[in-house]
Coordinates of C-alpha atoms in Angstrom, one line a residue:
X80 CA 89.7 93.1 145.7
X81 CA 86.9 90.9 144.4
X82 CA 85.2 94.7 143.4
X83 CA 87.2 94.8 140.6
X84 CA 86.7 93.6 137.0
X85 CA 89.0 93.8 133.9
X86 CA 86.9 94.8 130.6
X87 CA 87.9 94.6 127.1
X88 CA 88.7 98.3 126.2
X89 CA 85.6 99.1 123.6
X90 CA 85.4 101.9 120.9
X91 CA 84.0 104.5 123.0
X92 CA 87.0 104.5 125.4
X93 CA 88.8 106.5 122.7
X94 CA 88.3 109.7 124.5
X95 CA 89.1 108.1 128.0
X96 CA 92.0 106.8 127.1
X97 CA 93.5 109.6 125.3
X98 CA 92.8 111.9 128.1
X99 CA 94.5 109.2 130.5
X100 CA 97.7 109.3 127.9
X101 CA 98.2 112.5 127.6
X102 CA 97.8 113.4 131.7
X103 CA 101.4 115.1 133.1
X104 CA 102.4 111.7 134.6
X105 CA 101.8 109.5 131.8
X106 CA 103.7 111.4 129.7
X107 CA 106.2 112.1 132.8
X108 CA 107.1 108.0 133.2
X109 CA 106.8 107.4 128.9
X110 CA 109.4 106.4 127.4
X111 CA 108.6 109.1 124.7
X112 CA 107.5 111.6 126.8
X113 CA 106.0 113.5 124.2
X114 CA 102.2 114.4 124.2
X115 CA 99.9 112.3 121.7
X116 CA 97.8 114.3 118.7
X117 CA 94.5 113.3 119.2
X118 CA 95.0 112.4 115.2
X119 CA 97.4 110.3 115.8
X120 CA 95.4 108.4 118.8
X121 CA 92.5 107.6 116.5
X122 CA 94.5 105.9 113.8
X123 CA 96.5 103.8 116.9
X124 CA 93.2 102.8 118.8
X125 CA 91.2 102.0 115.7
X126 CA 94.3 99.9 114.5
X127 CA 94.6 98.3 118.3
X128 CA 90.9 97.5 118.7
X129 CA 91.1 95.3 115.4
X130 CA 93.4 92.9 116.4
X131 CA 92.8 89.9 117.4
X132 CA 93.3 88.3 120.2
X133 CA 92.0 92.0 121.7
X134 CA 94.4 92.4 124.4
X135 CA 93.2 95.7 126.1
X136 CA 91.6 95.8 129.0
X137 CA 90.3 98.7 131.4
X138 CA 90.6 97.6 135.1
X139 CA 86.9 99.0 136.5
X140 CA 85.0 99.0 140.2
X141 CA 81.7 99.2 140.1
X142 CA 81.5 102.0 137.7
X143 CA 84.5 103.6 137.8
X144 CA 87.0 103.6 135.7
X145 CA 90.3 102.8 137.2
X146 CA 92.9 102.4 134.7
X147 CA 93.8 100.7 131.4
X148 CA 96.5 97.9 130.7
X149 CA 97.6 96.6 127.0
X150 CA 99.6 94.0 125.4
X151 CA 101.4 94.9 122.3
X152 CA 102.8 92.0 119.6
X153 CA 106.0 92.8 117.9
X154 CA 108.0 90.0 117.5
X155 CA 107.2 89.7 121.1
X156 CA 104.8 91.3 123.8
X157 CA 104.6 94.6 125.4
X158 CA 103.2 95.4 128.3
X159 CA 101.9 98.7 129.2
X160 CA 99.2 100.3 131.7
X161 CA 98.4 103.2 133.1
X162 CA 96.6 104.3 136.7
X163 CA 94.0 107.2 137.0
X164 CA 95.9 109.8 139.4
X165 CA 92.7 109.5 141.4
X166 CA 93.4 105.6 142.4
X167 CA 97.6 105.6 142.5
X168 CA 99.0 104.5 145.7
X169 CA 96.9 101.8 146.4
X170 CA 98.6 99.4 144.5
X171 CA 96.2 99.1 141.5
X172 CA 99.4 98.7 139.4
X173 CA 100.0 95.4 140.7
X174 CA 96.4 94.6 140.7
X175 CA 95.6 95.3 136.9
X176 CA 98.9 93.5 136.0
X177 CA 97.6 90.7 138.0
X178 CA 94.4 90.7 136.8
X179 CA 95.5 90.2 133.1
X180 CA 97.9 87.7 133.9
X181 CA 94.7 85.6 134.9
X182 CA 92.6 86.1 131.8
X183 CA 92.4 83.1 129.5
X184 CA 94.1 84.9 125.9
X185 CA 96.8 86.2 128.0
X186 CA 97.9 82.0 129.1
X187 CA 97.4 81.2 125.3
X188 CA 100.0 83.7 124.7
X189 CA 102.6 82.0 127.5
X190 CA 101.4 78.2 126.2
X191 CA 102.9 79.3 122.8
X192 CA 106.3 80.2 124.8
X193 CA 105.7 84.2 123.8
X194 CA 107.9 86.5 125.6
X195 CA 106.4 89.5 127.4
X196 CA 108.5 92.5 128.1
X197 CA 107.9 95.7 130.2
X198 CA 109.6 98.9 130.3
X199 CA 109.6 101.8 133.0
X200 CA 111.0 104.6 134.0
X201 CA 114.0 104.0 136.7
X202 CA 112.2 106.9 138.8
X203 CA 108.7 105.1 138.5
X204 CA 108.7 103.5 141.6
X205 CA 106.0 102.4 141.9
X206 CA 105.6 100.4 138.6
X207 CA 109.0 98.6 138.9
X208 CA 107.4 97.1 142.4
X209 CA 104.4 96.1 140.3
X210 CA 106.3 95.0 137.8
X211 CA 108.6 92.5 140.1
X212 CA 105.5 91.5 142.8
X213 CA 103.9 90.2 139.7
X214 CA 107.0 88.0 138.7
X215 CA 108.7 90.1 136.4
X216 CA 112.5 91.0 136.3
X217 CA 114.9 93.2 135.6
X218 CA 116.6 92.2 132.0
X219 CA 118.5 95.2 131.1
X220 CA 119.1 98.7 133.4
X221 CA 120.1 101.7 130.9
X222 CA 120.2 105.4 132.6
X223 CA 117.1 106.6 132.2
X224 CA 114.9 102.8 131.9
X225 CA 114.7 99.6 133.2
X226 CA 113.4 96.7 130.5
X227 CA 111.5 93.9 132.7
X228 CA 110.7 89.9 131.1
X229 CA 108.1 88.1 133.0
X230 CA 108.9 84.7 133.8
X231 CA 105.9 82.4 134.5
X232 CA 106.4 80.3 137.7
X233 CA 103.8 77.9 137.9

C-alpha cells in the first residue's frame, strides 16, 4: 500500500469532488440523501478550502484519483470520505481513514483532546468495518445510522 499518497484537496478538485458527491451511492449512504446544487457546492468548498488547519485530503495512486476524506470542526470533528465506485471493495475505506489518522495536523487535533465523530449508514457495511478496524466505535445506534467516536490507543 506504499503506492498511495494523501494530498491536500486543492481548488481545482471542485468539479471532482462534486461529481464524487453527487454519484447514486454517495447520496444512497448520506445522511441527507439529497443531491447537492452545484451552487451550493461552490460556496461549501470555497468556505472549506479557507480553513485552517486544511483538513481535506484526496487519497491518490500514482495518478489516479481514488477518493477524498475530510474533517469537519463544530464544536468537535467530523469525519467523512468517500470511495470512487471504481476502487470500492478493496478496502480503501480503511486505508484513507488510516492514512489521515497518520498525518501530523490530524495528531495536533487529538493532543488538544478534540473529539472526532463518524456517522454512517447502518446498511453501509462496508464503512462501519472501516470505521471500527481503524479504532473507532459505536457511540449511539438510531434506525437508520450509527454515530462512531474514535478513541486513540497508543
Amino acid at each position: 500500500m506504499n503506492n498511495f499518497s494523501l494530498k491536500n484537496v486543492k481548488l481545482e478538485d471542485i468539479d471532482l469532488i462534486f461529481r464524487w458527491r453527487n454519484t447514486k451511492s454517495a447520496i444512497k449512504y448520506s445522511l441527507s440523501k439529497k443531491r447537492i446544487k452545484f451552487s451550493d457546492h461552490i460556496t461549501w468548498f470555497k468556505k472549506r478550502m479557507t480553513q485552517k488547519p486544511l483538513l481535506f485530503w484526496k487519497l491518490k495512486k500514482k495518478s489516479s484519483d481514488i477518493g477524498f476524506v475530510r474533517l469537519d470542526k463544530n464544536k468537535n470533528y467530523l469525519l467523512g470520505y468517500f470511495i470512487d465506485k471504481k476502487y470500492r471493495n478493496k478496502k480503501y475505506g480503511s486505508l484513507i481513514i488510516n492514512k489521515m489518522l497518520k498525518k501530523k495536523n490530524f495528531k495536533d487535533i487529538l493532543r488538544k483532546k478534540n473529539k472526532i465523530f463518524a456517522f454512517t449508514r447502518k446498511k453501509n457495511k462496508k464503512s462501519i468495518n472501516a470505521l471500527i478496524s481503524n479504532n473507532f466505535y459505536k457511540v449511539i445506534e438510531k434506525k437508520e445510522y450509527i454515530k462512531f467516536k474514535y478513541e486513540n490507543r497508543k
